[in-house]
Structures are given as C-alpha cells and as structure tokens.
Amino acid sequence: MTPPLTPEQLLLIADEFCAAHRVQVRDFAALVAAASVPGARIHGLAVHADPAAAGAALARAVARLEPLSGRNRDFATACEAVYVRLAT
C-alpha cells in the first residue's frame, strides 16, 4: 500500500527546498495536485504498486506542474527521495 502525502507535507518540503535554493512557490494549487498523486486510488485500489512507483509518479507530476519559480526538476527529484524514504 502506498501511503498518501498531504498538501501540508509537500509544502513543508517545498519551504525547505525554496529556502535552500532561493526560489518561491508560485502555484499552491499545483502543490496540492502533486500531493494527491502518491496516494491516488480508484474504486479503493491503489494506482501505484509500491512507494517507489508512487514516488516516481510524484516526481513526474511536480516536474510537469512546475509549482516553483525555478528549479522544478531538482525539486521533483527531492520530493521523490523524501517520499520514498518516508514511505518505506
């Protein structure tokens, strides 16, 4: 089972990343959308087979949604690493 990620948890990750890399959150709705990806379910069934797959999907979503003012690909990689570490 892949655990969910709350928007607040993803915002905490973003806040730390932004402080370290001098960028800003430019789209909070994009953060909320990305946070929904790892715990996605359809008819009660998890969309992702395991935390690694969920983390990879989270990274793709962050990279595509570009919630930060810059360095979104780096942020996507960081999100994946944090999520997988916490979920396993």
PDB file of C-alpha atoms in Angstrom:
ATOM      1  CA  MET A   1       0.000   0.000   0.000  1.00  0.00           C
ATOM      2  CA  THR A   2       1.291   3.438  -0.907  1.00  0.00           C
ATOM      3  CA  PRO A   3       0.759   5.982   1.858  1.00  0.00           C
ATOM      4  CA  PRO A   4      -0.791   9.338   0.992  1.00  0.00           C
ATOM      5  CA  LEU A   5       1.041  12.643   1.025  1.00  0.00           C
ATOM      6  CA  THR A   6      -0.802  15.678   2.367  1.00  0.00           C
ATOM      7  CA  PRO A   7      -0.529  19.096   0.764  1.00  0.00           C
ATOM      8  CA  GLU A   8       0.853  20.359   4.069  1.00  0.00           C
ATOM      9  CA  GLN A   9       3.638  17.774   3.994  1.00  0.00           C
ATOM     10  CA  LEU A  10       4.548  18.709   0.433  1.00  0.00           C
ATOM     11  CA  LEU A  11       4.501  22.382   1.398  1.00  0.00           C
ATOM     12  CA  LEU A  12       6.980  21.646   4.194  1.00  0.00           C
ATOM     13  CA  ILE A  13       9.293  20.009   1.657  1.00  0.00           C
ATOM     14  CA  ALA A  14       8.811  22.971  -0.700  1.00  0.00           C
ATOM     15  CA  ASP A  15       9.531  25.500   2.042  1.00  0.00           C
ATOM     16  CA  GLU A  16      12.843  23.829   2.875  1.00  0.00           C
ATOM     17  CA  PHE A  17      13.765  23.485  -0.797  1.00  0.00           C
ATOM     18  CA  CYS A  18      12.864  27.114  -1.530  1.00  0.00           C
ATOM     19  CA  ALA A  19      14.931  28.388   1.380  1.00  0.00           C
ATOM     20  CA  ALA A  20      17.946  26.366   0.267  1.00  0.00           C
ATOM     21  CA  HIS A  21      17.700  27.280  -3.425  1.00  0.00           C
ATOM     22  CA  ARG A  22      16.290  30.818  -3.323  1.00  0.00           C
ATOM     23  CA  VAL A  23      13.120  30.095  -5.252  1.00  0.00           C
ATOM     24  CA  GLN A  24       9.462  30.553  -4.294  1.00  0.00           C
ATOM     25  CA  VAL A  25       6.238  28.620  -4.518  1.00  0.00           C
ATOM     26  CA  ARG A  26       4.390  30.232  -7.420  1.00  0.00           C
ATOM     27  CA  ASP A  27       1.402  27.865  -7.617  1.00  0.00           C
ATOM     28  CA  PHE A  28      -0.041  26.412  -4.427  1.00  0.00           C
ATOM     29  CA  ALA A  29      -2.783  24.613  -6.363  1.00  0.00           C
ATOM     30  CA  ALA A  30      -0.071  22.745  -8.274  1.00  0.00           C
ATOM     31  CA  LEU A  31       1.430  21.630  -4.958  1.00  0.00           C
ATOM     32  CA  VAL A  32      -1.970  20.343  -3.839  1.00  0.00           C
ATOM     33  CA  ALA A  33      -2.428  18.484  -7.123  1.00  0.00           C
ATOM     34  CA  ALA A  34       1.040  16.918  -6.914  1.00  0.00           C
ATOM     35  CA  ALA A  35       0.449  15.849  -3.306  1.00  0.00           C
ATOM     36  CA  SER A  36      -2.553  13.808  -4.406  1.00  0.00           C
ATOM     37  CA  VAL A  37      -0.510  11.663  -6.791  1.00  0.00           C
ATOM     38  CA  PRO A  38       1.251   9.178  -4.451  1.00  0.00           C
ATOM     39  CA  GLY A  39      -1.889   8.132  -2.579  1.00  0.00           C
ATOM     40  CA  ALA A  40      -4.153   8.023  -5.630  1.00  0.00           C
ATOM     41  CA  ARG A  41      -6.861   5.361  -5.572  1.00  0.00           C
ATOM     42  CA  ILE A  42      -9.579   4.302  -7.989  1.00  0.00           C
ATOM     43  CA  HIS A  43     -12.509   2.332  -6.559  1.00  0.00           C
ATOM     44  CA  GLY A  44     -10.443   1.880  -3.404  1.00  0.00           C
ATOM     45  CA  LEU A  45      -7.493   0.327  -5.226  1.00  0.00           C
ATOM     46  CA  ALA A  46      -4.091   1.987  -5.131  1.00  0.00           C
ATOM     47  CA  VAL A  47      -2.976   3.323  -8.504  1.00  0.00           C
ATOM     48  CA  HIS A  48       0.697   2.717  -7.695  1.00  0.00           C
ATOM     49  CA  ALA A  49       2.079  -0.720  -6.896  1.00  0.00           C
ATOM     50  CA  ASP A  50       4.581   0.421  -4.279  1.00  0.00           C
ATOM     51  CA  PRO A  51       6.188   3.514  -2.743  1.00  0.00           C
ATOM     52  CA  ALA A  52       8.902   3.611  -5.411  1.00  0.00           C
ATOM     53  CA  ALA A  53       6.310   3.808  -8.199  1.00  0.00           C
ATOM     54  CA  ALA A  54       4.336   6.407  -6.248  1.00  0.00           C
ATOM     55  CA  GLY A  55       7.476   8.471  -5.703  1.00  0.00           C
ATOM     56  CA  ALA A  56       8.347   8.356  -9.396  1.00  0.00           C
ATOM     57  CA  ALA A  57       4.820   9.472 -10.281  1.00  0.00           C
ATOM     58  CA  LEU A  58       5.097  12.302  -7.748  1.00  0.00           C
ATOM     59  CA  ALA A  59       8.352  13.446  -9.358  1.00  0.00           C
ATOM     60  CA  ARG A  60       6.769  13.432 -12.832  1.00  0.00           C
ATOM     61  CA  ALA A  61       3.792  15.434 -11.573  1.00  0.00           C
ATOM     62  CA  VAL A  62       5.972  18.041  -9.851  1.00  0.00           C
ATOM     63  CA  ALA A  63       8.167  18.411 -12.946  1.00  0.00           C
ATOM     64  CA  ARG A  64       5.134  18.881 -15.202  1.00  0.00           C
ATOM     65  CA  LEU A  65       3.151  21.168 -12.902  1.00  0.00           C
ATOM     66  CA  GLU A  66       6.146  23.401 -12.099  1.00  0.00           C
ATOM     67  CA  PRO A  67       4.867  24.746  -8.761  1.00  0.00           C
ATOM     68  CA  LEU A  68       8.051  26.709  -8.004  1.00  0.00           C
ATOM     69  CA  SER A  69       9.523  29.810  -9.611  1.00  0.00           C
ATOM     70  CA  GLY A  70      12.543  27.747 -10.688  1.00  0.00           C
ATOM     71  CA  ARG A  71      14.488  24.502 -10.212  1.00  0.00           C
ATOM     72  CA  ASN A  72      11.341  22.384 -10.549  1.00  0.00           C
ATOM     73  CA  ARG A  73      13.198  19.325 -11.833  1.00  0.00           C
ATOM     74  CA  ASP A  74      15.516  19.430  -8.832  1.00  0.00           C
ATOM     75  CA  PHE A  75      12.501  19.864  -6.583  1.00  0.00           C
ATOM     76  CA  ALA A  76      10.838  16.868  -8.257  1.00  0.00           C
ATOM     77  CA  THR A  77      13.883  14.723  -7.525  1.00  0.00           C
ATOM     78  CA  ALA A  78      13.951  15.898  -3.915  1.00  0.00           C
ATOM     79  CA  CYS A  79      10.227  15.173  -3.486  1.00  0.00           C
ATOM     80  CA  GLU A  80      10.662  11.651  -4.832  1.00  0.00           C
ATOM     81  CA  ALA A  81      13.582  10.946  -2.496  1.00  0.00           C
ATOM     82  CA  VAL A  82      11.808  12.298   0.570  1.00  0.00           C
ATOM     83  CA  TYR A  83       8.566  10.479  -0.216  1.00  0.00           C
ATOM     84  CA  VAL A  84      10.242   7.110  -0.823  1.00  0.00           C
ATOM     85  CA  ARG A  85      12.361   7.460   2.309  1.00  0.00           C
ATOM     86  CA  LEU A  86       9.302   8.250   4.449  1.00  0.00           C
ATOM     87  CA  ALA A  87       7.040   5.660   2.816  1.00  0.00           C
ATOM     88  CA  THR A  88       9.347   2.662   3.199  1.00  0.00           C
TER      89      THR A  88
END
